[in-house]
PDB file of C-alpha atoms in Angstrom:
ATOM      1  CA  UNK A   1     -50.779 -29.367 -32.077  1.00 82.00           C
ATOM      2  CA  UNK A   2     -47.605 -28.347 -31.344  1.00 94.00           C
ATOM      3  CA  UNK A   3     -45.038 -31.383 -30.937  1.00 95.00           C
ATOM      4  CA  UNK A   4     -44.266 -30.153 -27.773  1.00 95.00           C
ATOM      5  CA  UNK A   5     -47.856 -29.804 -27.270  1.00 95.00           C
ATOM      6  CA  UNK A   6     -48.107 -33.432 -28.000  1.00 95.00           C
ATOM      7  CA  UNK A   7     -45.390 -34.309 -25.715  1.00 96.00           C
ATOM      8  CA  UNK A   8     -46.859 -32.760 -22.623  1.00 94.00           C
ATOM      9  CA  UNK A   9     -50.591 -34.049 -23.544  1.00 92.00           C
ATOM     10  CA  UNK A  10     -49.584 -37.780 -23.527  1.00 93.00           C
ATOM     11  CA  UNK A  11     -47.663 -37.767 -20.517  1.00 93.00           C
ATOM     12  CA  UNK A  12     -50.440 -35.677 -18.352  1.00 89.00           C
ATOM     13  CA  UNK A  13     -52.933 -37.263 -20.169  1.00 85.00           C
ATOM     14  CA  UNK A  14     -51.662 -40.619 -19.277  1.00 82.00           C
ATOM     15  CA  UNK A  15     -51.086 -39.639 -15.407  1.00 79.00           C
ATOM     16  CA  UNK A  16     -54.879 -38.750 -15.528  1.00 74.00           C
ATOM     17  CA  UNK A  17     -55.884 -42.197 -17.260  1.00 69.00           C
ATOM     18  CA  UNK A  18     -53.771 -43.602 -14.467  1.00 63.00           C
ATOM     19  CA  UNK A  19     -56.124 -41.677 -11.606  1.00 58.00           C
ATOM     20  CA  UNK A  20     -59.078 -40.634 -12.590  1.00 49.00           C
ATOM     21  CA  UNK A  21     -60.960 -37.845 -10.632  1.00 48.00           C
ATOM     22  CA  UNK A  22     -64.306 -37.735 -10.119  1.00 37.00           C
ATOM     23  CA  UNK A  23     -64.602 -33.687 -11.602  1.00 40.00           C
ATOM     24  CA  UNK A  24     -64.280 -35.543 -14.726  1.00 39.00           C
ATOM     25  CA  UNK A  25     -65.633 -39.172 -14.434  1.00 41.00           C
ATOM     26  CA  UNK A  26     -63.030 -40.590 -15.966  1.00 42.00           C
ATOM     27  CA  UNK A  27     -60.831 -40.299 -18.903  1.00 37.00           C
ATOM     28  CA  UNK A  28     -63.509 -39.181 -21.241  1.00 38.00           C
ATOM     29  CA  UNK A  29     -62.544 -35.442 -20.567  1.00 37.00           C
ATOM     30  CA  UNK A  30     -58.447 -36.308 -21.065  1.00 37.00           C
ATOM     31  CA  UNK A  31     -59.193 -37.685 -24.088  1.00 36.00           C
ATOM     32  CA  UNK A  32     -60.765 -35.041 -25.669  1.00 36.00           C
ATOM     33  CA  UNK A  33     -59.335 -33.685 -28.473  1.00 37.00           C
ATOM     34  CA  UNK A  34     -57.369 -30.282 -28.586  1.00 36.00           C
ATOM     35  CA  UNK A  35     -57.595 -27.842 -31.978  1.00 36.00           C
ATOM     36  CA  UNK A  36     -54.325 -28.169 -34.127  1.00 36.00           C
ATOM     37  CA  UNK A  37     -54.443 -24.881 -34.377  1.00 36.00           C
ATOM     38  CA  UNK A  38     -54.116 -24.260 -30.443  1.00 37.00           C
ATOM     39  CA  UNK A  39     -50.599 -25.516 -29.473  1.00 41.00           C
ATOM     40  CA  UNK A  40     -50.507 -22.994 -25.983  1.00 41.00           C
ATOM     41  CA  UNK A  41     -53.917 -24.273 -25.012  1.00 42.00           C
ATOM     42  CA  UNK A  42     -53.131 -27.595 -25.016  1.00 42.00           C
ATOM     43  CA  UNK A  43     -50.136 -26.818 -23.377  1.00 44.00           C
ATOM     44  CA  UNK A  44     -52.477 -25.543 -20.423  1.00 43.00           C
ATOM     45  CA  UNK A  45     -55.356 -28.048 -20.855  1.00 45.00           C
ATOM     46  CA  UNK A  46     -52.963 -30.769 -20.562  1.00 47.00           C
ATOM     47  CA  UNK A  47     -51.461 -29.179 -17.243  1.00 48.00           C
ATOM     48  CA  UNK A  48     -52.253 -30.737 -13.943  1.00 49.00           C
ATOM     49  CA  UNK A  49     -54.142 -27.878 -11.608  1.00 50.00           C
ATOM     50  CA  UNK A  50     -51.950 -25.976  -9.802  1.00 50.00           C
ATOM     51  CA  UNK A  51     -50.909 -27.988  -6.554  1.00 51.00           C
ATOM     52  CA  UNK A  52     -51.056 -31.204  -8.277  1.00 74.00           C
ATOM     53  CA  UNK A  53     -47.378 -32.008 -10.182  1.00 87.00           C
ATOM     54  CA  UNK A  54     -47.660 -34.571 -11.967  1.00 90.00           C
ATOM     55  CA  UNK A  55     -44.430 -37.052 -10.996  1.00 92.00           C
ATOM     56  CA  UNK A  56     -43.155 -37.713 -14.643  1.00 94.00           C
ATOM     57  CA  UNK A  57     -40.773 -40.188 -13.865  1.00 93.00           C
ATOM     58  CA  UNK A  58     -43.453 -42.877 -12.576  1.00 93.00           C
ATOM     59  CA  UNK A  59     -45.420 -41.869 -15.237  1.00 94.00           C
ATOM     60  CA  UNK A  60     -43.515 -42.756 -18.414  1.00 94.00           C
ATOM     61  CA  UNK A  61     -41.723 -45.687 -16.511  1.00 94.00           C
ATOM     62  CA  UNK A  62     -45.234 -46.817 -16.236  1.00 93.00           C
ATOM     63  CA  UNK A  63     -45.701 -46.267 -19.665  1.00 94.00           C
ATOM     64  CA  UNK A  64     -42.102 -48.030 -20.388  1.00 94.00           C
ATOM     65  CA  UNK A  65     -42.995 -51.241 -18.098  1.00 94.00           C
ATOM     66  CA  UNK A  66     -46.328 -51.693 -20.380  1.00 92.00           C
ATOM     67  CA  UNK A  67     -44.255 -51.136 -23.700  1.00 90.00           C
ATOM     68  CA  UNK A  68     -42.598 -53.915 -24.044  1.00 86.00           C
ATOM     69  CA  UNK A  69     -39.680 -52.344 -25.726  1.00 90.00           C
ATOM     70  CA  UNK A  70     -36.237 -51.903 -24.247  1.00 92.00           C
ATOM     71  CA  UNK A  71     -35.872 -47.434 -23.926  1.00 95.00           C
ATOM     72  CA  UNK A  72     -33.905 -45.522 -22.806  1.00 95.00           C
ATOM     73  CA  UNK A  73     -36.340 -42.463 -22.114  1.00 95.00           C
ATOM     74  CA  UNK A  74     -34.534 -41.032 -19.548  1.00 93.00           C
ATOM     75  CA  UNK A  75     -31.419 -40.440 -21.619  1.00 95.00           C
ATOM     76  CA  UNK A  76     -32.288 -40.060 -25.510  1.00 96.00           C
ATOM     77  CA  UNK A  77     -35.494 -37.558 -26.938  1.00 97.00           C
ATOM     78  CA  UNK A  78     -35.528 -40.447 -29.580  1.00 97.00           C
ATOM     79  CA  UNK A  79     -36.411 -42.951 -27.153  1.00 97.00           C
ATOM     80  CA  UNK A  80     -38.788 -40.372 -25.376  1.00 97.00           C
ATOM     81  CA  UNK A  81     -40.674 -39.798 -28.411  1.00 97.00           C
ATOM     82  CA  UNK A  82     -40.755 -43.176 -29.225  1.00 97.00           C
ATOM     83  CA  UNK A  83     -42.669 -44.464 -25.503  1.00 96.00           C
ATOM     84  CA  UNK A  84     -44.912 -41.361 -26.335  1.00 96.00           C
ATOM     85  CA  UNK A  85     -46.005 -42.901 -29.377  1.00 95.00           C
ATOM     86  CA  UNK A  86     -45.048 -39.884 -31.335  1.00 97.00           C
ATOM     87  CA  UNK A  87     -42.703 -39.275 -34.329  1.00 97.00           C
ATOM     88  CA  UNK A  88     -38.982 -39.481 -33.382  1.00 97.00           C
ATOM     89  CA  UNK A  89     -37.095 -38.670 -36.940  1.00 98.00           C
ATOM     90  CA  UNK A  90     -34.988 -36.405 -37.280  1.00 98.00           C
ATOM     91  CA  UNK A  91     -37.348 -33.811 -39.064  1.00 97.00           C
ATOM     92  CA  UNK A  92     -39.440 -33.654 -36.329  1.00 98.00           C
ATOM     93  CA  UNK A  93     -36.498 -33.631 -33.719  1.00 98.00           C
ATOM     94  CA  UNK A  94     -35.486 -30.409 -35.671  1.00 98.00           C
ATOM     95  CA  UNK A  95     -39.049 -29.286 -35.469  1.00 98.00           C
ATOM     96  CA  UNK A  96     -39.276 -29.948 -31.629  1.00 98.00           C
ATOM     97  CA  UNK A  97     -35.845 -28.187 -31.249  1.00 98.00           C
ATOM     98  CA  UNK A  98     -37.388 -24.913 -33.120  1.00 97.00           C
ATOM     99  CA  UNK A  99     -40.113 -24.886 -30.682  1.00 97.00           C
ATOM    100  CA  UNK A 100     -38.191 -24.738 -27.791  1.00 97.00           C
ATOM    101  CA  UNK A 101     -35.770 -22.359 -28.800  1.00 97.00           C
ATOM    102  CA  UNK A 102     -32.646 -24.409 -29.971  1.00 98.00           C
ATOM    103  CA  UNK A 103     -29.847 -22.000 -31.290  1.00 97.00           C
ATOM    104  CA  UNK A 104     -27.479 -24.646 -32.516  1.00 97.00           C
ATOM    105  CA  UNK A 105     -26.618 -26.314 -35.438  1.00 97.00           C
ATOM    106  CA  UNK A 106     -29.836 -28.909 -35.906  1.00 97.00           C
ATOM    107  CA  UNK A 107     -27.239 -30.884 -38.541  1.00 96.00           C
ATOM    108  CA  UNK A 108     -25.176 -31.609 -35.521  1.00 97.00           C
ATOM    109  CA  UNK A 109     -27.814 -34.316 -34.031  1.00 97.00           C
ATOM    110  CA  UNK A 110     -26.087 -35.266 -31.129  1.00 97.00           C
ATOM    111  CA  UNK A 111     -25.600 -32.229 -29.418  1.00 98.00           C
ATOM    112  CA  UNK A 112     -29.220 -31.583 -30.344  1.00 98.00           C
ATOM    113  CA  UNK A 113     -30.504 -34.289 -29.162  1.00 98.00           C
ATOM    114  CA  UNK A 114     -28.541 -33.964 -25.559  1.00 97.00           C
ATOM    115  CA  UNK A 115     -29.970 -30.459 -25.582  1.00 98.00           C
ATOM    116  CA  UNK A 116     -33.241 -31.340 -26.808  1.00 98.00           C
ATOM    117  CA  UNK A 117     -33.849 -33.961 -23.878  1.00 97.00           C
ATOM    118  CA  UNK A 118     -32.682 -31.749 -21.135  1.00 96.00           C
ATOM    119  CA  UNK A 119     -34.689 -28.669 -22.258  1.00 97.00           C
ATOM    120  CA  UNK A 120     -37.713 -30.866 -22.192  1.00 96.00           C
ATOM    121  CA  UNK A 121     -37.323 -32.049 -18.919  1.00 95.00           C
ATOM    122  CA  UNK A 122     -37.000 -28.367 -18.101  1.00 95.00           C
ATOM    123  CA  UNK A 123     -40.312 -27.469 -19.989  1.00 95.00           C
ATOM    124  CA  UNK A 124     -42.243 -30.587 -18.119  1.00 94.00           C
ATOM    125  CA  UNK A 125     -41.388 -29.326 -14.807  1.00 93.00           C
ATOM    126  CA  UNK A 126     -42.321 -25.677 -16.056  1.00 94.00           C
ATOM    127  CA  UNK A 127     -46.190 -27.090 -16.951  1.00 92.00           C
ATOM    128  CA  UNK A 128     -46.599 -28.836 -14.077  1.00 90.00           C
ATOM    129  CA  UNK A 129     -44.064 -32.075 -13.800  1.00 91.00           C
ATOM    130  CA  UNK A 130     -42.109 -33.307 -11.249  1.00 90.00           C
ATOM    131  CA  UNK A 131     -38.966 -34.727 -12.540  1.00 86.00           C
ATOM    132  CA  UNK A 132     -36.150 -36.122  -9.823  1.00 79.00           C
ATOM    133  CA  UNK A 133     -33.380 -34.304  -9.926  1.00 76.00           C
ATOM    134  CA  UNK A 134     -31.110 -37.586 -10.910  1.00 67.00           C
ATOM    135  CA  UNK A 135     -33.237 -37.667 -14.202  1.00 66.00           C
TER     136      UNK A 135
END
């Protein structure tokens, strides 16, 4: 799976865990696992139906009031990664940034990383998210 891929399953599959419909009874159906080889379809699998947005900001500050550690998700794609439960080094920063179409320089972190958290905001609300418009 794509790490974008990942990204966008843990968030929509935690927003499911967090209200369950009866279509699937439950969370067994979120939790089922997507091919590696498939990152587009879990891209859409993990997408709310249309009409549903998922509001992303009460979803990972859920997941930030239950993690115990102090992040600053909004802000930093390290610290996003990192409530996700997914890999935040650099490689994979650089891997994430290829993904979504970074032109940069991916030696120049910073200005990666500004770009990289912005762009997946962008991507969230393109699969289905609802992100303020502070965030």
């Amino acid at each position: 799976m794509s790490i974008f891929g990942s990204i966008l399953s843990s968030i929509f599959h935690h927003a499911k865990a967090a209200t369950p419909d009866s279509t699937t009874g439950g969370t067994a159906a979120a939790s089922a696992a997507t091919p590696a080889s498939a990152p587009a379809e879990a891209a859409a699998s993990a997408t709310p139906p249309a009409g549903a947005p998922v509001n992303i900001d009460a979803v990972l500050s859920d997941m930030a009031a239950k993690n115990g550690q102090n992040l600053n998700w909004k802000e930093s794609i390290v610290d996003l990664l990192k409530l996700l439960g997914l890999d935040s080094s650099l490689d994979s920063r650089k891997k994430l940034a290829g993904e979504l179409g970074y032109t940069g320089d991916t030696n120049d972190s910073a200005t990666m990383n500004v770009w990289l958290i912005k762009e997946v905001r962008q991507k969230l609300v393109e699969n289905g998210g609802k992100v303020p418009a502070g965030l």
